[in-house]
């Protein structure tokens, strides 16, 4: 039997940890690095992941895929998919089931496959360090991920050859890392701003009990957005300088984006930074145009303040949902790489009226919490403390009713696991099927929410109103939605067909698993 680890599968970076002999180990690669870029570079014959792949980004952007997590579980038509399509050097196209696929060297990859390569890389790093086979993992996701995004993350684990023990919310994992082994009674806020997503969760921690009271977030608000916004400003200045439009020049955009991220990281330590790109643009005639600009914190703050303010609004809304005010909070945890930026720290500190707790490492806390949970789920040691995690569903589950309105069955912030039943009658004589469309989200209209699936129940032909089908919607501990139906009269399970379900088919997942497991790119440390 192999080991169980915790993996923080991030938009920008990933981290893997394990509990061994009662101690948490954050696994490092052969060069001692604790986190790995979630970047996958496809060669003609090999696949490389992590730091080496990130290095390839500038030389071979058309075959190097990053930020795949922003597309996982989404529809091709989503605005974010279209934005990535316009900005990326690799192809993004519509898969047969309506989800986005990447095209690299003429081959198609689902976002799950890219995440699968990242997870397989993390598994190999853990195996190299621990000297044992790793075959199980608790994998973290943003608390605000919806059902298709969670399902797709499970598929990514299977592709990587890992049994997914649990899908755990990132802020909950961070809270576990903070509270583990510290018998205490506190109400804490976890403010989690990573590379691609923002989450905030309010928890009550009482000894070994971790209870999420409310959570909210934005799955398209993270460091990538800061970098894209800054890159837009730099491109605009460069366009004015050389009197040339770069709207269709992805190489110039890529260079500016890279420069924007480096400038942001430098600005978190110093007041100003010199952006110096000797070859920001090379013309077809081979003439190089340089771009230099001194960016200071003040200008950067002016550009990105709307993004920071969005996170604060979400925090205020979550506090309202939890029916709490700032005085009720005992500790504020900041996690995610973006919380290293002073403006972000100051904004969170100002909002919550207290200094953030610095006892957790913002880059590792989520993986550490996942490792603790993995240990809890697999340990046979009676001494392991029986920690109880009570999480909530971040988004409401509803069904579409007449006029396209949404009838909420399970409201957001309901403790999970949970289930709710509803009885449906046939409306027409001799009707042979009942169609139920299930949505997730807070919009009052169905078209403002995410369609999870159309559930079609086959019913016996009878006069209208005579067939009663009890449909039970449940959300499991992973936040994944399940639907069951029982024909009330026959007292037997009614058959359900699920339509409009995107993502990879089980056969595709199995094939991708073989491809991923055959691709090897690291030499054990
Ligand atoms: P994560 O997904 O938590 O690893 O966060 C990654 C994001 O944090 C990326 O957008 C990074 O550019 C950003 N980041 C990492 N270190 C810093 C830093 N020192 N200052 C500002 N942003 C950072």
Coordinates of N, CA and C and ligand atoms in Angstrom, one line a residue, residues 11-13 194-195 223-224 227 261 264-265 268 336-338 340-341, ligand 1:
X11 N -3.0 27.5 -9.3 CA -3.1 28.1 -10.6 C -1.6 28.3 -11.1
X12 N -0.8 28.9 -10.2 CA 0.5 29.3 -10.6 C 1.5 28.3 -10.1
X13 N 1.4 27.9 -8.8 CA 2.3 27.0 -8.2 C 1.6 25.9 -7.5
X194 N -4.5 33.7 -4.4 CA -3.4 33.0 -5.1 C -3.1 33.5 -6.5
X195 N -2.7 32.6 -7.3 CA -2.3 33.0 -8.7 C -3.6 33.2 -9.6
X223 N -3.4 36.6 -8.8 CA -2.2 37.2 -9.3 C -2.2 37.3 -10.9
X224 N -2.7 36.3 -11.6 CA -2.8 36.4 -13.1 C -3.5 37.7 -13.5
X227 N -1.2 40.6 -13.0 CA -0.2 40.6 -14.1 C -0.7 41.0 -15.4
X261 N 5.0 40.4 -13.9 CA 5.0 39.6 -12.7 C 6.3 39.8 -11.9
X264 N 6.1 43.0 -10.1 CA 5.2 42.9 -8.9 C 5.9 42.3 -7.7
X265 N 6.7 41.2 -8.0 CA 7.4 40.6 -6.9 C 8.5 41.5 -6.3
X268 N 7.2 44.1 -4.1 CA 6.7 43.7 -2.7 C 7.9 43.9 -1.7
X336 N -1.7 32.2 0.1 CA -1.6 32.5 -1.4 C -0.5 33.5 -1.6
X337 N 0.2 33.3 -2.7 CA 1.4 34.1 -3.0 C 1.2 35.6 -3.1
X338 N 0.0 36.0 -3.5 CA -0.3 37.4 -3.7 C -0.4 38.1 -2.3
X340 N 1.7 38.2 -0.2 CA 3.1 38.8 0.1 C 3.1 40.2 -0.3
X341 N 2.2 40.7 -1.2 CA 2.3 42.0 -1.7 C 1.8 43.0 -0.6
Ligands
LIG1 P1 0.1 30.8 -5.4 O1 -0.9 30.3 -6.4 O2 -0.5 30.9 -4.0 O3 1.4 30.2 -5.5 O4 0.3 32.4 -5.7 C1 1.0 32.7 -6.9 C2 0.8 34.2 -7.1 O5 1.5 34.9 -6.1 C3 1.4 34.6 -8.5 O6 0.6 35.6 -9.1 C4 2.8 35.2 -8.0 O7 3.2 36.2 -9.0 C5 2.4 35.9 -6.7 N1 3.5 36.1 -5.9 C6 4.4 35.2 -5.4 N2 5.4 35.8 -4.6 C7 5.0 37.1 -4.6 C8 5.6 38.3 -3.9 N3 6.7 38.2 -3.2 N4 5.0 39.4 -4.1 C9 3.8 39.5 -4.9 N5 3.3 38.5 -5.5 C10 3.8 37.3 -5.3

